Structures are given as structure tokens and as C-alpha cells.
Coordinates of C-alpha atoms in Angstrom, one line a residue:
X240 CA 26.9 19.5 18.5
X241 CA 26.3 20.0 14.8
X242 CA 23.0 21.8 14.0
X243 CA 21.8 19.1 11.6
X244 CA 22.6 16.3 14.1
X245 CA 20.9 18.2 16.9
X246 CA 17.8 18.7 14.6
X247 CA 17.7 15.0 13.8
X248 CA 17.9 13.9 17.5
X249 CA 15.2 16.3 18.5
X250 CA 12.8 15.3 15.7
X251 CA 9.7 13.4 16.4
X252 CA 10.6 10.7 13.8
X253 CA 13.9 10.0 15.6
X254 CA 12.3 9.8 19.0
X255 CA 9.4 7.6 17.9
X256 CA 11.7 5.2 16.0
X257 CA 14.1 4.8 19.0
X258 CA 11.1 4.3 21.2
X259 CA 9.7 1.6 18.9
X260 CA 13.1 0.0 18.7
X261 CA 13.4 -0.2 22.5
X262 CA 9.9 -1.6 22.8
X263 CA 10.8 -4.3 20.2
X264 CA 13.9 -5.2 22.2
X265 CA 11.9 -5.5 25.4
X266 CA 9.3 -7.7 23.6
X267 CA 12.1 -9.7 22.1
X268 CA 13.8 -10.3 25.4
X269 CA 10.5 -11.3 27.1
X270 CA 9.7 -13.7 24.2
X271 CA 13.2 -15.2 24.2
X272 CA 13.3 -15.6 28.0
X273 CA 9.9 -17.3 28.1
X274 CA 10.7 -19.6 25.2
X275 CA 14.1 -20.5 26.7
X276 CA 12.7 -21.2 30.2
X277 CA 9.4 -22.8 29.3
X278 CA 10.8 -25.1 26.5
X279 CA 9.7 -28.2 28.5
X280 CA 6.3 -26.9 29.3
X281 CA 5.5 -26.0 25.6
X282 CA 7.3 -29.0 24.2
X283 CA 9.2 -26.6 21.9
X284 CA 9.6 -22.9 21.4
X285 CA 7.0 -20.4 22.6
X286 CA 4.1 -20.1 20.2
X287 CA 4.6 -17.0 18.1
X288 CA 8.3 -16.9 19.0
X289 CA 9.3 -16.6 15.3
X290 CA 6.9 -13.7 14.8
X291 CA 8.1 -11.7 17.8
X292 CA 11.8 -12.1 16.9
X293 CA 11.4 -11.9 13.1
X294 CA 13.4 -8.6 12.7
X295 CA 16.2 -9.9 14.8
X296 CA 16.3 -13.2 13.1
X297 CA 16.5 -11.5 9.7
X298 CA 19.7 -9.8 10.8
X299 CA 21.1 -13.0 12.3
X300 CA 20.5 -14.9 9.1
X301 CA 21.4 -12.4 6.4
X302 CA 23.9 -10.1 8.1
X303 CA 25.6 -11.7 11.1
X304 CA 25.7 -15.3 9.9
X305 CA 27.7 -14.6 6.7
X306 CA 30.2 -12.5 8.8
X307 CA 30.6 -15.0 11.7
X308 CA 30.4 -18.7 12.0
X309 CA 27.7 -20.4 13.9
X310 CA 30.0 -21.1 16.8
X311 CA 29.3 -17.7 18.4
X312 CA 28.8 -17.9 22.1
X313 CA 25.3 -17.5 23.6
X314 CA 25.6 -13.9 25.0
X315 CA 27.2 -12.3 21.9
X316 CA 24.6 -14.0 19.7
X317 CA 21.7 -12.8 21.9
X318 CA 23.3 -9.3 21.7
X319 CA 23.4 -9.5 17.9
X320 CA 19.8 -10.7 17.9
X321 CA 18.7 -7.7 20.0
X322 CA 20.8 -5.3 18.0
X323 CA 19.1 -6.5 14.8
X324 CA 15.7 -6.3 16.5
X325 CA 16.3 -2.7 17.5
X326 CA 17.8 -1.7 14.2
X327 CA 15.2 -3.2 11.9
X328 CA 12.2 -1.9 13.9
X329 CA 13.7 1.5 14.4
X330 CA 14.6 1.9 10.7
X331 CA 11.3 0.7 9.5
X332 CA 9.5 3.0 11.9
X333 CA 11.5 6.0 10.8
X334 CA 10.8 5.2 7.1
X335 CA 7.1 4.7 7.8
X336 CA 6.8 8.0 9.7
X337 CA 8.6 9.9 7.0
X338 CA 6.3 8.4 4.4
X339 CA 3.2 9.2 6.4
X340 CA 4.3 12.8 6.9
X341 CA 5.1 13.3 3.2
X342 CA 2.0 11.6 1.9
X343 CA -0.4 14.6 2.3
X344 CA 2.2 16.9 0.5
X345 CA 2.5 14.4 -2.3
X346 CA -1.2 14.0 -2.8
X347 CA -1.7 17.8 -2.6
X348 CA 0.9 18.5 -5.3
X349 CA -0.7 15.9 -7.7
X350 CA -4.1 17.6 -7.6

């Protein structure tokens, strides 16, 4: 394995972002399943459904929808939703962790 790639995979930022992405997918699957199965009980989608699946819905609307038509079957669409959920949350977590680790250095250099 390339040294740089090995360093990235072993970094705390990478591990934390992957962990956050996996947690977001689990939360998304739970919210989706509850909303799907309890539609009649709630009289519509689960309250907070749009909030829980916001990252995945962003990718469905702005990335996957322009590439594919709306006539995508259920399981591939759910897979794309969860892929977007993972990608957006993992990416934003990595960016946030990098910003937090570099903030003290930036503030120290400005004084």
C-alpha cells in the first residue's frame, strides 16, 4: 500500500469521518424504515424524516436525479440515498475535523 494512502487510512480524521458516515446511514435506514412502515399511523411521513435524511436527499435531488430519470426502482434508489447520506456526512465531518485541528495553528500564527 502506498505510504500516503496508508497514512490517510490510519488518520483520526478518516476514521472519525467514516464512523460518522456509518452512523448517519444507520440513522437514515431507521428513519426510512419507520416512515415507510408507519405511514398509516402517522398519516404521512415520520415527523423529522426530512431532517434525518437531508444529506441523502441533497444527493438524490442535485446529483442522482439529473443523471437518472425518476423511474429508478426502489432498491437502487434507496442505495443511492444511503450512499449520498454516507458521502455528505463523512465529507463534512472530515472538513470540520481538519478545520478544528488547524484553527489553533491559524490563530497562533496571527498573534
